[in-house]
Short mmCIF file of C-alpha atoms and ligand atoms in Angstrom, two decimals:
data_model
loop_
_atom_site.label_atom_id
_atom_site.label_comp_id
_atom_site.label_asym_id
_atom_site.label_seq_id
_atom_site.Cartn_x
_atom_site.Cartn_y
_atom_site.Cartn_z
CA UNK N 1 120.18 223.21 194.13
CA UNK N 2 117.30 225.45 192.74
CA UNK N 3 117.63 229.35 193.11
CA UNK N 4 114.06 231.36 193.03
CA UNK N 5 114.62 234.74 192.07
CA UNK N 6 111.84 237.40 193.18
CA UNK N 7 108.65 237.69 191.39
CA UNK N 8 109.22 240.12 188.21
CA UNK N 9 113.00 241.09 189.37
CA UNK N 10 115.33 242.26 186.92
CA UNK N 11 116.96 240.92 183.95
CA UNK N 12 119.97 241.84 185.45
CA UNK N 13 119.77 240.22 188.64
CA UNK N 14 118.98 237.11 186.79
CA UNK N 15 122.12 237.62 184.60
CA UNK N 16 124.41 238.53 187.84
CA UNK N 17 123.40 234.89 189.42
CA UNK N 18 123.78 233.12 186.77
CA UNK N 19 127.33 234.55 185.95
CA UNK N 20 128.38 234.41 189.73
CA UNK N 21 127.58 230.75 189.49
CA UNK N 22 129.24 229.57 186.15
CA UNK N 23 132.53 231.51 187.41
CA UNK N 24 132.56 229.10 189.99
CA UNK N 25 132.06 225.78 187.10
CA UNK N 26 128.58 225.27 187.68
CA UNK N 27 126.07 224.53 184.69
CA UNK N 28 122.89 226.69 185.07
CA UNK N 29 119.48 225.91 183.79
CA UNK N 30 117.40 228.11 183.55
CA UNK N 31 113.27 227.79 183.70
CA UNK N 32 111.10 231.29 182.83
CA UNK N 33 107.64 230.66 184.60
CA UNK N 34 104.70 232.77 184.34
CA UNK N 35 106.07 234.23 187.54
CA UNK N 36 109.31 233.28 188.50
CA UNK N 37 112.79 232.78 186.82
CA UNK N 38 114.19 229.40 188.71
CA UNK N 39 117.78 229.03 188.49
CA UNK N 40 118.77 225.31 188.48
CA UNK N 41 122.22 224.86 189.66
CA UNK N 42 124.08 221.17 188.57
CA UNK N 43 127.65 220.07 190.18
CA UNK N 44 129.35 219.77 193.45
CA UNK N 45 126.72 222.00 195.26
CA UNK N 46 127.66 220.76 198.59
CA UNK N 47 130.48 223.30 198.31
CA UNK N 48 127.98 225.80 198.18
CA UNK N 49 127.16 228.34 201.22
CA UNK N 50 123.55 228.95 200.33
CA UNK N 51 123.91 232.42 202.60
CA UNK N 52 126.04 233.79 199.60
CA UNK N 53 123.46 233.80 196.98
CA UNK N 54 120.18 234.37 199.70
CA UNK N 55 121.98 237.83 199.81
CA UNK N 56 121.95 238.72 196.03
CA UNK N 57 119.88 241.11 194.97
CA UNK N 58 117.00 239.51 193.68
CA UNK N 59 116.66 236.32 195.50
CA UNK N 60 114.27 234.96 196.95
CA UNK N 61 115.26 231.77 198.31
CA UNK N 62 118.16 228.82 198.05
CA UNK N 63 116.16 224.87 197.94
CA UNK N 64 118.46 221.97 198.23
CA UNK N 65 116.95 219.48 196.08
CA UNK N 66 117.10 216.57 197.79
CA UNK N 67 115.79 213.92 195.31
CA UNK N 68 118.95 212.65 193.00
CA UNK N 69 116.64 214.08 189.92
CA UNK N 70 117.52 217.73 189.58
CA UNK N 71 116.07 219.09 186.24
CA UNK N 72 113.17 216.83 186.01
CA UNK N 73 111.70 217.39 189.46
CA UNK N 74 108.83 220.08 190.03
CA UNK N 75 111.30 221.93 192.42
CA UNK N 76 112.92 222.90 189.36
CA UNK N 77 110.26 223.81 187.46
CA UNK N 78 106.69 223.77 189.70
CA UNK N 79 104.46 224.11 186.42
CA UNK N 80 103.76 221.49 184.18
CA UNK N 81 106.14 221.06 180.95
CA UNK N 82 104.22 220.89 177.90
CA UNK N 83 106.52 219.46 174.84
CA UNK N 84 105.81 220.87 171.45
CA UNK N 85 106.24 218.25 167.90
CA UNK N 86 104.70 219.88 164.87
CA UNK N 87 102.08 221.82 165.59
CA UNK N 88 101.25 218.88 168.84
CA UNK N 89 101.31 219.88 172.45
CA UNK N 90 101.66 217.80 174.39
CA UNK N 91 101.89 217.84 178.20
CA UNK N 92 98.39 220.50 177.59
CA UNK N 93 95.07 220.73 178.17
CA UNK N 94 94.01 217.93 175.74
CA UNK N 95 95.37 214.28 176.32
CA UNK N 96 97.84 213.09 172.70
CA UNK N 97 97.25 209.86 170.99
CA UNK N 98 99.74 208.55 169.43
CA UNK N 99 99.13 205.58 167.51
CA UNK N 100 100.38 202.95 164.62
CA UNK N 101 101.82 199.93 163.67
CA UNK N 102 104.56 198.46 165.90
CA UNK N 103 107.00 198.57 162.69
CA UNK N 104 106.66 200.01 159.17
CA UNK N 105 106.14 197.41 156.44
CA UNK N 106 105.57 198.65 153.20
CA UNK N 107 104.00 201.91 151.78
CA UNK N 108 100.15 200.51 152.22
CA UNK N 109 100.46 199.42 155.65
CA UNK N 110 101.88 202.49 156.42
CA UNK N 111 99.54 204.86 154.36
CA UNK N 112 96.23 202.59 155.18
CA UNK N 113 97.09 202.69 159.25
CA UNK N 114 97.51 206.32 158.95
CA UNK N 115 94.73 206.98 157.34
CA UNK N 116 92.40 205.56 159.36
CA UNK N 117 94.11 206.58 162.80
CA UNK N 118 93.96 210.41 161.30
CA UNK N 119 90.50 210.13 160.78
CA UNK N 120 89.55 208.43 164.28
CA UNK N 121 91.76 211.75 165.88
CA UNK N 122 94.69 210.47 166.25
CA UNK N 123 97.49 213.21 166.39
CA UNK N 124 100.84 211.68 166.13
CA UNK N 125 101.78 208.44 163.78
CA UNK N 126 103.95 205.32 165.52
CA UNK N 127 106.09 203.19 163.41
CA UNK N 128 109.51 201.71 164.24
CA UNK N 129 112.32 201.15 162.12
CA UNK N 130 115.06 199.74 163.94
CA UNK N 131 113.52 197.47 166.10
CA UNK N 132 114.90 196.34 169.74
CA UNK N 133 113.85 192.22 168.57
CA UNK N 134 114.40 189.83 171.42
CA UNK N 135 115.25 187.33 168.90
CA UNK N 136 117.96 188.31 166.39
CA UNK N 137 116.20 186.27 163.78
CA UNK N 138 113.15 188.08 163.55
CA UNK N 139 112.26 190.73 161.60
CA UNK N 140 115.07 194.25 162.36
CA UNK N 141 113.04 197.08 160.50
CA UNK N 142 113.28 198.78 157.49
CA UNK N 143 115.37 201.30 158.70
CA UNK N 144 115.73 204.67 156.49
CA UNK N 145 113.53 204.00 153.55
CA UNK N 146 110.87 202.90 156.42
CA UNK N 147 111.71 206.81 157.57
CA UNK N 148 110.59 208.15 154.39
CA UNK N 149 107.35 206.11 154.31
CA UNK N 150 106.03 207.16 157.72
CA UNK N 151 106.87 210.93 157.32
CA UNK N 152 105.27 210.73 153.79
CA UNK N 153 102.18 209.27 155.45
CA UNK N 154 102.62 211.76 158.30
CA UNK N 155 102.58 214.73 155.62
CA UNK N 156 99.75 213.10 153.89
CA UNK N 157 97.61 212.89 156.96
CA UNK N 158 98.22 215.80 158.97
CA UNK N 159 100.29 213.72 162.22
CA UNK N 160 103.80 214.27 163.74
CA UNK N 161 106.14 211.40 163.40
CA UNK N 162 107.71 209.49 166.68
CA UNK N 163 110.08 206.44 165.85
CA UNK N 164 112.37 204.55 168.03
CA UNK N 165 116.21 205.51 168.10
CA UNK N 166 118.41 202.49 168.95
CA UNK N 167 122.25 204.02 168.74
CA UNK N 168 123.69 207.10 168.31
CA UNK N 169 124.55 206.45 165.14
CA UNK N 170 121.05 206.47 164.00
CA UNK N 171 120.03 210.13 165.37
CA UNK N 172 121.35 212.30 162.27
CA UNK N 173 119.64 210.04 160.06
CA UNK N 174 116.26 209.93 161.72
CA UNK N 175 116.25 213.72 162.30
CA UNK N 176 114.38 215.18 158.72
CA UNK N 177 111.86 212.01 159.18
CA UNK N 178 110.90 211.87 162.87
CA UNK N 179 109.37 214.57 164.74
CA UNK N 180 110.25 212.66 168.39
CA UNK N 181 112.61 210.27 169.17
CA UNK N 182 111.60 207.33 171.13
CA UNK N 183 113.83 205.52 173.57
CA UNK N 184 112.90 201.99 173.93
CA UNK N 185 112.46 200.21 177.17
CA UNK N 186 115.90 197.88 176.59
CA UNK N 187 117.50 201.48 176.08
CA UNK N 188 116.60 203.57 178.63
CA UNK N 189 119.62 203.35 180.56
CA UNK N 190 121.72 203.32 177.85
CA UNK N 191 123.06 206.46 179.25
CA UNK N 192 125.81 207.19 176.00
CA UNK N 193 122.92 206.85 173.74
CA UNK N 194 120.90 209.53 176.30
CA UNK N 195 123.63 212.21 176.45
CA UNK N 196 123.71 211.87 172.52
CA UNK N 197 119.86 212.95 172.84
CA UNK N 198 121.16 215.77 175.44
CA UNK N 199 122.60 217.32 172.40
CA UNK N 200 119.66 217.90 169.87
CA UNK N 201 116.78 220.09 169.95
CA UNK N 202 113.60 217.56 169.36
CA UNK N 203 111.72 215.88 172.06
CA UNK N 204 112.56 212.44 173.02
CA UNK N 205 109.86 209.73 174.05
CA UNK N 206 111.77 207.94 176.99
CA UNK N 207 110.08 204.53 177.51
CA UNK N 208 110.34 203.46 180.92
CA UNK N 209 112.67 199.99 181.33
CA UNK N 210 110.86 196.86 181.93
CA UNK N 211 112.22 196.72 185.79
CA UNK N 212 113.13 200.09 186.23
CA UNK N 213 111.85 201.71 189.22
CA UNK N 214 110.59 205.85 188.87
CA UNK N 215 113.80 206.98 190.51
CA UNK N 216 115.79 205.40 187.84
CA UNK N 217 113.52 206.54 185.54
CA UNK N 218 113.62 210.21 186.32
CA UNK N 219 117.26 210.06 186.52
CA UNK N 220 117.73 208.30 182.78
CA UNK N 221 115.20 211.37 181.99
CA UNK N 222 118.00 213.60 183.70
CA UNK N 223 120.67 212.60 181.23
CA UNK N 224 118.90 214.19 178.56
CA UNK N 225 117.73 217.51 180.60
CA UNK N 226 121.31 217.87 181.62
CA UNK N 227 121.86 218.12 177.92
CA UNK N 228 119.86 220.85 177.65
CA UNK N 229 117.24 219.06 175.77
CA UNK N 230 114.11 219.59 178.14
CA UNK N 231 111.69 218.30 175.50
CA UNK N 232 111.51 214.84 177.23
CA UNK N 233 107.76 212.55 177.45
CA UNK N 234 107.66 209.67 179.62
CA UNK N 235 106.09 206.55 178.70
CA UNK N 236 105.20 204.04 181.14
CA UNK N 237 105.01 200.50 179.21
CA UNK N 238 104.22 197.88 181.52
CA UNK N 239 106.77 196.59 183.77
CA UNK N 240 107.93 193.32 184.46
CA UNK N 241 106.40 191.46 187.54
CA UNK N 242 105.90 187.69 188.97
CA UNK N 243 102.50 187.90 186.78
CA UNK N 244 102.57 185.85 183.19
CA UNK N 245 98.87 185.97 181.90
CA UNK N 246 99.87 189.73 180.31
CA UNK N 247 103.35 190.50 178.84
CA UNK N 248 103.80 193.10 181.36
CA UNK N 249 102.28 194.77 183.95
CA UNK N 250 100.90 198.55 183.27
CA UNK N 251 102.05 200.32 186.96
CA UNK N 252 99.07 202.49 186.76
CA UNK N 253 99.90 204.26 189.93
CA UNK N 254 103.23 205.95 187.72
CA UNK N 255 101.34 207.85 186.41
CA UNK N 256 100.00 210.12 189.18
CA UNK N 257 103.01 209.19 190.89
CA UNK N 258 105.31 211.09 187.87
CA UNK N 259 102.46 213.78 188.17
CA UNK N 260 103.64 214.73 191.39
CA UNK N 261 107.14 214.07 191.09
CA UNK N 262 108.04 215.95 187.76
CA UNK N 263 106.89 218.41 185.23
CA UNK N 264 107.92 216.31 182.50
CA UNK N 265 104.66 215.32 180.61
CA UNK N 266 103.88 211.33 181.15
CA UNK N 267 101.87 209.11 178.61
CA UNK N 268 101.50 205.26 178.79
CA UNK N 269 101.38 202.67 176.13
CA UNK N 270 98.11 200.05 177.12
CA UNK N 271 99.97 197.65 173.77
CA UNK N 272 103.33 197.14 174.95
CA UNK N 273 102.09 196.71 178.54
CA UNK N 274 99.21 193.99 178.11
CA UNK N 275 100.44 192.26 174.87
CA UNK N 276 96.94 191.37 173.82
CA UNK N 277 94.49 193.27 172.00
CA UNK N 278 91.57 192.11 173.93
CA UNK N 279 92.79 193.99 177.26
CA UNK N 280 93.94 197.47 175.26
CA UNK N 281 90.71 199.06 175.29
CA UNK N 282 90.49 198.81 179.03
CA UNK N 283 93.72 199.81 179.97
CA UNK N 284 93.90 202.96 177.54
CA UNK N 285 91.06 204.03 179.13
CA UNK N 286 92.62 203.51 182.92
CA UNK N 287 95.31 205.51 181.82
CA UNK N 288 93.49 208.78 180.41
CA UNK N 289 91.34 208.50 184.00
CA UNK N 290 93.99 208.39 185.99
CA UNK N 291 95.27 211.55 185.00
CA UNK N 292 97.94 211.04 181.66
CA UNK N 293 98.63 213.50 178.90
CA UNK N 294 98.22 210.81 176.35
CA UNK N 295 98.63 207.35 174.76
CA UNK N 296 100.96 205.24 172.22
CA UNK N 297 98.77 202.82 171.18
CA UNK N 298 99.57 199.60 168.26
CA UNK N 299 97.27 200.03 165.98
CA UNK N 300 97.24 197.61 162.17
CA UNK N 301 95.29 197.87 159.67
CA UNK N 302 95.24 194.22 158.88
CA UNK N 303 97.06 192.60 162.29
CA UNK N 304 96.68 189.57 161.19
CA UNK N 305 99.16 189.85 158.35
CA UNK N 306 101.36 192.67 161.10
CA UNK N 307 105.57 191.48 160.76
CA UNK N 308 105.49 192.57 164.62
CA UNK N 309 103.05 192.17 167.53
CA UNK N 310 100.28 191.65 165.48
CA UNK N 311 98.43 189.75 168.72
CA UNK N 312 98.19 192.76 170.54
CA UNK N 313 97.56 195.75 167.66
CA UNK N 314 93.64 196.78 167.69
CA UNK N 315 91.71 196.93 164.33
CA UNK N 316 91.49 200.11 162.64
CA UNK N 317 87.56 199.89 163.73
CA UNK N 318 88.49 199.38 167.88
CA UNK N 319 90.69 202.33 167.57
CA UNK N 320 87.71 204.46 166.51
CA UNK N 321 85.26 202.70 169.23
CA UNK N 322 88.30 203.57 171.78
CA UNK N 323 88.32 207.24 170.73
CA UNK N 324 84.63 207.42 171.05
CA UNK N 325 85.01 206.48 174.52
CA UNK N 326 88.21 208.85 175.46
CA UNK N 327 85.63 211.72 174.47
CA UNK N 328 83.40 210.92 177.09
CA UNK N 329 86.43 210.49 179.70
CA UNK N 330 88.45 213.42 179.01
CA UNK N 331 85.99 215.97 180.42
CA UNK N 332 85.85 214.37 183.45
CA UNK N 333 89.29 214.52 183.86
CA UNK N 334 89.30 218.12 182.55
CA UNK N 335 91.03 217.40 179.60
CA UNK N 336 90.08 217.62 176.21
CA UNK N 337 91.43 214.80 173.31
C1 LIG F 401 107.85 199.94 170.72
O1 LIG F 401 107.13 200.84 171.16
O2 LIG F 401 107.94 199.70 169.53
C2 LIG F 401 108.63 199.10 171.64
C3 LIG F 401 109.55 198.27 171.20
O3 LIG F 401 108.29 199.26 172.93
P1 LIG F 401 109.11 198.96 174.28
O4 LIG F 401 110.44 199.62 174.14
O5 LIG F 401 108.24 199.58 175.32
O6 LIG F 401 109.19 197.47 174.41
MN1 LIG F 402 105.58 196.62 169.31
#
């Protein structure tokens, strides 16, 4: 249940809702827009007579939310959420690219992908260390001292940080390193490891799962809100499908679909999705047209030689070609990059 308090009422009248309802065990969330205060009310609401608060001073109507996604949903909050890592916005008026190697390798793949990603405009640097490996043979990730490599290169080259989190057990760790958390596709209904992510204050990259459908997704998303961390991105990756020619398929039409749907910011990832480098370029630019706040992109500086998903990480010199063309996209869009 949402409760929109009158345009520009009181502090007080806020206060006095907000205390009736967490006398009565509810958990309030609150959401200061430019106009409006909008009082998000979680727990058995059915017991509530929406009448009761209609009548408080200061209220100017009771919404049943009627999707299962509460805190995500643009009932809750109408205006776009725009999620804040270092200095980044993201969610804003210009469209994020994130980009990197799948996994960190050693202090020159590192330094030498950042480098060159920096300089094409890149804003925030990938690089995974713990890795979600289908095989338990292959290659797990560096894990802390891979950390230290990425936010070195980060510092060096002026980019925010986003690595995958795999357990709970990792997040203390990660925290002085990473500047978002990213929750895998195999993860994202691993709904302890969400709550965990609930508890912190720094924004969380939640992957969407290879056959999840946006209702599940928005709800995983609502495990972390609930939390009362709202810093959450969505990341559409390619879903699985009857197709086999690319390693996923990118569901486009999430993206305006989320648009509508939530005021969480939504970026997609053109790598993950397609699984070859050939197809990136096209996709990434799909996915800026049709409306997202951004892109995780694989980029290596020598893929060839890459540990992990080398076959689908673009050149150092595609990246920049694929940058050049975002800057003629983005204004059409009316976004900037
Ligand atoms: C990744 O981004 O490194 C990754 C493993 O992606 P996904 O969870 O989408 O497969
Ligand atoms: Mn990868």
């Amino acid at each position: 249940m949402v409760i929109v308090m009158e345009k520009h009422t009181s502090e007080g009248n806020v206060e006095h809702v907000v205390a009736e309802l967490t006398s009565r065990g509810f958990d309030v969330h609150r959401s200061t827009g430019s106009d409006h205060t909008v009082l998000g009310v979680v727990g058995h609401v059915d017991t509530i007579d929406p009448r009761e608060f209609e009548l408080m001073e200061g209220v100017q109507e009771v919404v049943r939310v009627s999707e299962p996604y509460k805190l995500s949903s643009r009932t809750f909050r109408r205006e776009k959420s725009v999620v804040k890592a270092r200095g980044v916005d993201i969610g804003g008026h210009d469209v994020v690219v994130m980009a990197g190697p799948c996994t960190i390798e050693n202090e020159a793949q590192v330094f030498e992908t950042a480098r060159r990603v920096a300089k094409a405009g890149a804003r925030v640097l990938r690089g995974g260390a713990y890795k979600p490996r289908t095989s338990p043979y292959a290659f797990q990730g560096m894990g802390v001292e891979g950390l230290k490599l990425l936010r070195a290169a980060g510092d060096e080259f002026n980019l925010a940080t986003v690595s995958e989190v795999m357990e709970i057990s990792q997040i203390e760790g990660m925290l002085p390193y990473v500047d978002i958390l990213q929750v895998g596709a195999r993860n994202m209904q691993n709904f302890n490891l969400l709550s965990a992510l609930g508890q912190i204050r720094k924004p969380i990259l939640l992957k969407r799962g290879m056959s999840a459908t946006i209702q599940e997704w928005l709800l995983a998303s609502e495990y972390i809100l609930s939390g009362g961390n709202y810093d959450v991105i969505l990341c559409e990756r390619g879903i699985r499908t009857f197709e086999t020619y690319t390693r996923n398929t990118l569901d486009i039409s999430a993206i305006p679909v989320i648009d509508k749907l939530s005021h969480l910011p939504i970026i997609a990832d053109p790598s993950h999705a397609v699984g070859r480098r050939d197809k990136v370029m096209p996709l990434a630019r799909a996915i800026i047209a049709a409306g997202a706040d951004g892109l995780l992109i694989e980029v290596h500086h020598d893929p060839e030689k890459a540990v992990c998903d080398g076959p689908q990480s673009l050149y150092p010199d595609q990246f920049i070609r694929l940058m050049d063309e975002l800057r003629i996209i983005v204004p059409a869009v009316g976004r900037g990059l």
